[in-house]
mmCIF file of C-alpha atoms and ligand atoms in Angstrom:
data_model
loop_
_atom_site.group_PDB
_atom_site.id
_atom_site.type_symbol
_atom_site.label_atom_id
_atom_site.label_comp_id
_atom_site.label_asym_id
_atom_site.label_seq_id
_atom_site.Cartn_x
_atom_site.Cartn_y
_atom_site.Cartn_z
ATOM 1 C CA MET A 26 83.052 -0.966 13.965
ATOM 2 C CA SER A 27 79.463 -0.206 13.224
ATOM 3 C CA ILE A 28 76.533 -2.026 11.724
ATOM 4 C CA LEU A 29 75.201 -0.214 8.672
ATOM 5 C CA THR A 30 71.606 -0.090 7.467
ATOM 6 C CA ILE A 31 70.939 -2.277 4.435
ATOM 7 C CA LEU A 32 68.624 -0.764 1.829
ATOM 8 C CA GLU A 33 65.830 -2.996 0.612
ATOM 9 C CA PHE A 34 64.167 -3.415 -2.782
ATOM 10 C CA PRO A 35 62.432 -1.413 -4.250
ATOM 11 C CA ASP A 36 64.440 1.488 -2.729
ATOM 12 C CA ASP A 37 65.574 3.784 -5.575
ATOM 13 C CA ARG A 38 68.990 4.239 -3.989
ATOM 14 C CA LEU A 39 69.770 0.626 -4.939
ATOM 15 C CA ARG A 40 69.576 1.796 -8.563
ATOM 16 C CA LYS A 41 72.436 4.298 -8.332
ATOM 17 C CA LYS A 42 75.573 3.495 -10.245
ATOM 18 C CA ALA A 43 78.657 3.458 -8.013
ATOM 19 C CA VAL A 44 81.801 5.440 -8.810
ATOM 20 C CA ALA A 45 85.370 4.136 -8.642
ATOM 21 C CA VAL A 46 87.278 4.451 -5.383
ATOM 22 C CA LYS A 47 90.130 6.923 -5.890
ATOM 23 C CA THR A 48 92.326 5.910 -2.956
ATOM 24 C CA VAL A 49 91.955 3.143 -0.414
ATOM 25 C CA ASP A 50 92.404 5.482 2.530
ATOM 26 C CA ASP A 51 91.455 5.111 6.203
ATOM 27 C CA LYS A 52 87.872 6.081 5.476
ATOM 28 C CA ILE A 53 87.520 3.337 2.866
ATOM 29 C CA LYS A 54 89.250 0.808 5.149
ATOM 30 C CA LYS A 55 86.788 1.645 7.918
ATOM 31 C CA LEU A 56 83.898 1.273 5.463
ATOM 32 C CA ILE A 57 85.183 -2.170 4.398
ATOM 33 C CA LYS A 58 85.335 -3.295 8.046
ATOM 34 C CA ASP A 59 81.830 -1.986 8.671
ATOM 35 C CA MET A 60 80.532 -3.691 5.525
ATOM 36 C CA LEU A 61 81.985 -7.033 6.645
ATOM 37 C CA GLU A 62 80.549 -6.619 10.121
ATOM 38 C CA THR A 63 77.161 -5.726 8.620
ATOM 39 C CA MET A 64 77.265 -8.706 6.258
ATOM 40 C CA TYR A 65 78.186 -11.170 9.030
ATOM 41 C CA GLN A 66 75.518 -9.823 11.317
ATOM 42 C CA ALA A 67 72.882 -10.126 8.581
ATOM 43 C CA LYS A 68 74.123 -13.681 7.847
ATOM 44 C CA GLY A 69 74.829 -12.842 4.235
ATOM 45 C CA VAL A 70 77.637 -14.127 2.022
ATOM 46 C CA GLY A 71 78.135 -10.914 0.087
ATOM 47 C CA LEU A 72 77.514 -7.198 0.309
ATOM 48 C CA ALA A 73 78.077 -4.282 -2.044
ATOM 49 C CA ALA A 74 78.606 -0.704 -0.830
ATOM 50 C CA THR A 75 75.527 0.326 -2.820
ATOM 51 C CA GLN A 76 73.417 -1.743 -0.405
ATOM 52 C CA VAL A 77 74.535 0.403 2.518
ATOM 53 C CA ASN A 78 73.924 3.576 0.521
ATOM 54 C CA VAL A 79 77.574 4.288 -0.252
ATOM 55 C CA HIS A 80 77.917 4.610 -3.995
ATOM 56 C CA GLN A 81 81.532 3.588 -4.411
ATOM 57 C CA ARG A 82 82.816 0.445 -6.087
ATOM 58 C CA ILE A 83 83.449 -1.888 -3.159
ATOM 59 C CA ILE A 84 82.195 -5.419 -2.528
ATOM 60 C CA VAL A 85 82.834 -7.884 0.284
ATOM 61 C CA ILE A 86 82.236 -11.630 0.240
ATOM 62 C CA ASP A 87 82.765 -14.532 2.623
ATOM 63 C CA LEU A 88 81.659 -17.994 1.557
ATOM 64 C CA SER A 89 83.454 -19.870 4.353
ATOM 65 C CA GLU A 90 81.531 -21.893 6.943
ATOM 66 C CA GLU A 91 83.490 -20.312 9.781
ATOM 67 C CA LYS A 92 83.075 -16.781 8.435
ATOM 68 C CA ASN A 93 86.773 -16.199 8.674
ATOM 69 C CA ALA A 94 87.746 -15.780 5.020
ATOM 70 C CA PRO A 95 86.667 -12.293 4.009
ATOM 71 C CA LEU A 96 87.306 -11.260 0.444
ATOM 72 C CA CYS A 97 87.204 -7.625 -0.523
ATOM 73 C CA LEU A 98 87.220 -6.244 -4.052
ATOM 74 C CA VAL A 99 87.630 -2.544 -4.629
ATOM 75 C CA ASN A 100 86.964 -1.316 -8.184
ATOM 76 C CA PRO A 101 86.357 -4.868 -9.475
ATOM 77 C CA GLU A 102 86.532 -5.387 -13.234
ATOM 78 C CA LEU A 103 85.416 -8.475 -15.084
ATOM 79 C CA ILE A 104 88.147 -9.477 -17.507
ATOM 80 C CA GLU A 105 86.844 -12.874 -18.579
ATOM 81 C CA LYS A 106 83.597 -14.777 -18.380
ATOM 82 C CA ASP A 107 82.617 -18.127 -19.842
ATOM 83 C CA GLY A 108 80.074 -20.886 -19.452
ATOM 84 C CA ILE A 109 76.611 -20.551 -17.981
ATOM 85 C CA LYS A 110 75.577 -21.621 -14.528
ATOM 86 C CA GLU A 111 72.100 -21.400 -13.076
ATOM 87 C CA SER A 112 71.777 -21.319 -9.312
ATOM 88 C CA GLU A 113 69.491 -20.104 -6.606
ATOM 89 C CA GLU A 114 70.267 -16.605 -5.380
ATOM 90 C CA GLY A 115 69.120 -14.464 -2.528
ATOM 91 C CA CYS A 116 70.088 -10.957 -1.518
ATOM 92 C CA LEU A 117 70.207 -9.031 1.760
ATOM 93 C CA SER A 118 68.335 -6.256 -0.073
ATOM 94 C CA VAL A 119 65.569 -8.657 -1.108
ATOM 95 C CA PRO A 120 65.110 -10.525 2.184
ATOM 96 C CA GLY A 121 63.211 -13.793 2.172
ATOM 97 C CA PHE A 122 63.191 -14.372 -1.586
ATOM 98 C CA TYR A 123 65.281 -16.923 -3.462
ATOM 99 C CA GLU A 124 65.155 -17.444 -7.212
ATOM 100 C CA ARG A 125 67.194 -19.167 -9.892
ATOM 101 C CA VAL A 126 69.419 -16.912 -11.978
ATOM 102 C CA LYS A 127 71.820 -17.666 -14.856
ATOM 103 C CA ARG A 128 75.362 -16.297 -14.591
ATOM 104 C CA GLY A 129 78.788 -16.928 -16.036
ATOM 105 C CA GLU A 130 80.211 -20.180 -14.649
ATOM 106 C CA HIS A 131 83.825 -19.129 -14.686
ATOM 107 C CA ILE A 132 85.165 -15.599 -14.417
ATOM 108 C CA ARG A 133 88.377 -13.680 -14.005
ATOM 109 C CA VAL A 134 88.323 -10.356 -12.242
ATOM 110 C CA LYS A 135 90.869 -7.780 -11.296
ATOM 111 C CA ALA A 136 90.474 -5.445 -8.373
ATOM 112 C CA LEU A 137 92.262 -3.739 -5.516
ATOM 113 C CA ASP A 138 92.340 -5.509 -2.159
ATOM 114 C CA LYS A 139 91.438 -3.956 1.202
ATOM 115 C CA GLU A 140 94.854 -2.310 1.336
ATOM 116 C CA GLY A 141 94.598 -0.918 -2.182
ATOM 117 C CA VAL A 142 96.946 -3.508 -3.730
ATOM 118 C CA PRO A 143 95.963 -4.739 -7.214
ATOM 119 C CA PHE A 144 95.245 -8.450 -7.667
ATOM 120 C CA ALA A 145 93.551 -10.793 -10.106
ATOM 121 C CA LEU A 146 91.253 -13.628 -9.197
ATOM 122 C CA GLU A 147 89.863 -16.616 -11.014
ATOM 123 C CA ALA A 148 86.528 -17.869 -9.717
ATOM 124 C CA HIS A 149 84.154 -20.747 -10.430
ATOM 125 C CA ASP A 150 80.699 -21.788 -9.307
ATOM 126 C CA LEU A 151 79.405 -20.167 -6.125
ATOM 127 C CA LEU A 152 82.224 -17.629 -5.799
ATOM 128 C CA ALA A 153 81.833 -16.621 -9.453
ATOM 129 C CA VAL A 154 78.064 -16.260 -8.997
ATOM 130 C CA CYS A 155 78.538 -14.231 -5.853
ATOM 131 C CA ILE A 156 81.074 -11.832 -7.400
ATOM 132 C CA GLN A 157 78.803 -11.251 -10.412
ATOM 133 C CA HIS A 158 75.798 -10.667 -8.128
ATOM 134 C CA GLU A 159 77.706 -8.116 -6.031
ATOM 135 C CA MET A 160 79.215 -6.413 -9.088
ATOM 136 C CA ASP A 161 75.686 -5.992 -10.438
ATOM 137 C CA HIS A 162 74.792 -4.005 -7.315
ATOM 138 C CA LEU A 163 77.495 -1.467 -8.233
ATOM 139 C CA GLU A 164 75.647 -0.947 -11.529
ATOM 140 C CA GLY A 165 72.339 -0.472 -9.756
ATOM 141 C CA LYS A 166 71.186 -3.912 -10.780
ATOM 142 C CA LEU A 167 69.463 -6.529 -8.615
ATOM 143 C CA PHE A 168 68.964 -10.280 -9.103
ATOM 144 C CA VAL A 169 65.211 -9.701 -9.368
ATOM 145 C CA ASP A 170 65.925 -7.884 -12.664
ATOM 146 C CA TYR A 171 66.631 -11.304 -14.212
ATOM 147 C CA LEU A 172 63.180 -12.601 -13.286
ATOM 148 C CA SER A 173 59.938 -12.148 -15.186
ATOM 149 C CA SER A 174 58.235 -8.807 -14.565
ATOM 150 C CA LEU A 175 55.359 -10.705 -12.961
ATOM 151 C CA LYS A 176 57.664 -12.368 -10.416
ATOM 152 C CA ARG A 177 59.513 -9.116 -9.769
ATOM 153 C CA GLN A 178 56.239 -7.267 -9.235
ATOM 154 C CA ARG A 179 55.060 -9.906 -6.760
ATOM 155 C CA ILE A 180 58.247 -9.590 -4.732
ATOM 156 C CA LYS A 181 57.988 -5.783 -4.848
ATOM 157 C CA THR A 182 54.399 -5.805 -3.612
ATOM 158 C CA LYS A 183 55.199 -8.201 -0.756
ATOM 159 C CA LEU A 184 58.243 -6.230 0.393
ATOM 160 C CA GLU A 185 56.389 -2.913 0.194
ATOM 161 C CA LYS A 186 53.705 -4.380 2.404
ATOM 162 C CA ILE A 187 56.314 -5.528 4.943
ATOM 163 C CA HIS A 188 57.991 -2.083 4.864
ATOM 164 C CA ARG A 189 54.648 -0.368 5.493
ATOM 165 C CA MET A 190 53.985 -2.651 8.456
ATOM 166 C CA GLU A 191 57.456 -1.950 9.851
ATOM 167 C CA LYS A 192 56.909 1.783 9.495
ATOM 168 C CA SER A 193 53.590 1.727 11.291
ATOM 169 C CA GLY A 194 55.156 -0.427 13.993
ATOM 170 C CA ALA A 195 52.658 -3.225 13.465
HETATM 171 NI NI1 NI B 225 72.570 -8.722 -3.268
#
């Protein structure tokens, strides 16, 4: 397994729209394993392929304390959404920033699992929020897009400054 590099806002590659996975073959299975490994190492609860610069429709999530309940959705499709829930979100591509975002409270999705087998899933609360957040990534959308342009600009400026410092090795 390998740890992949996570792109950070405002990288343009995070804005690419992902394409559907045609077949869950060995290459995709390896990518899923690497994405999980990358997510666990970064101490995140979710990761979309877009964030590791692979523009295919794959997301992984693990909300368990023990980090032993990975969930993988390939080609996820929202089939139902109701209610509104506001909660604090963060993102491995927007490190260090947490803001409140409104999402659907209850959703139903269908997807393929890590073996390519179709399944449907009903989700509430945190899992529903997380799936919607990760599905947004596949559309090139980030949680900061739900914030005011002033807030988004502030986050952008701060992250750009950090990236410049990292580049110069300071
Ligand atoms: Ni994210």
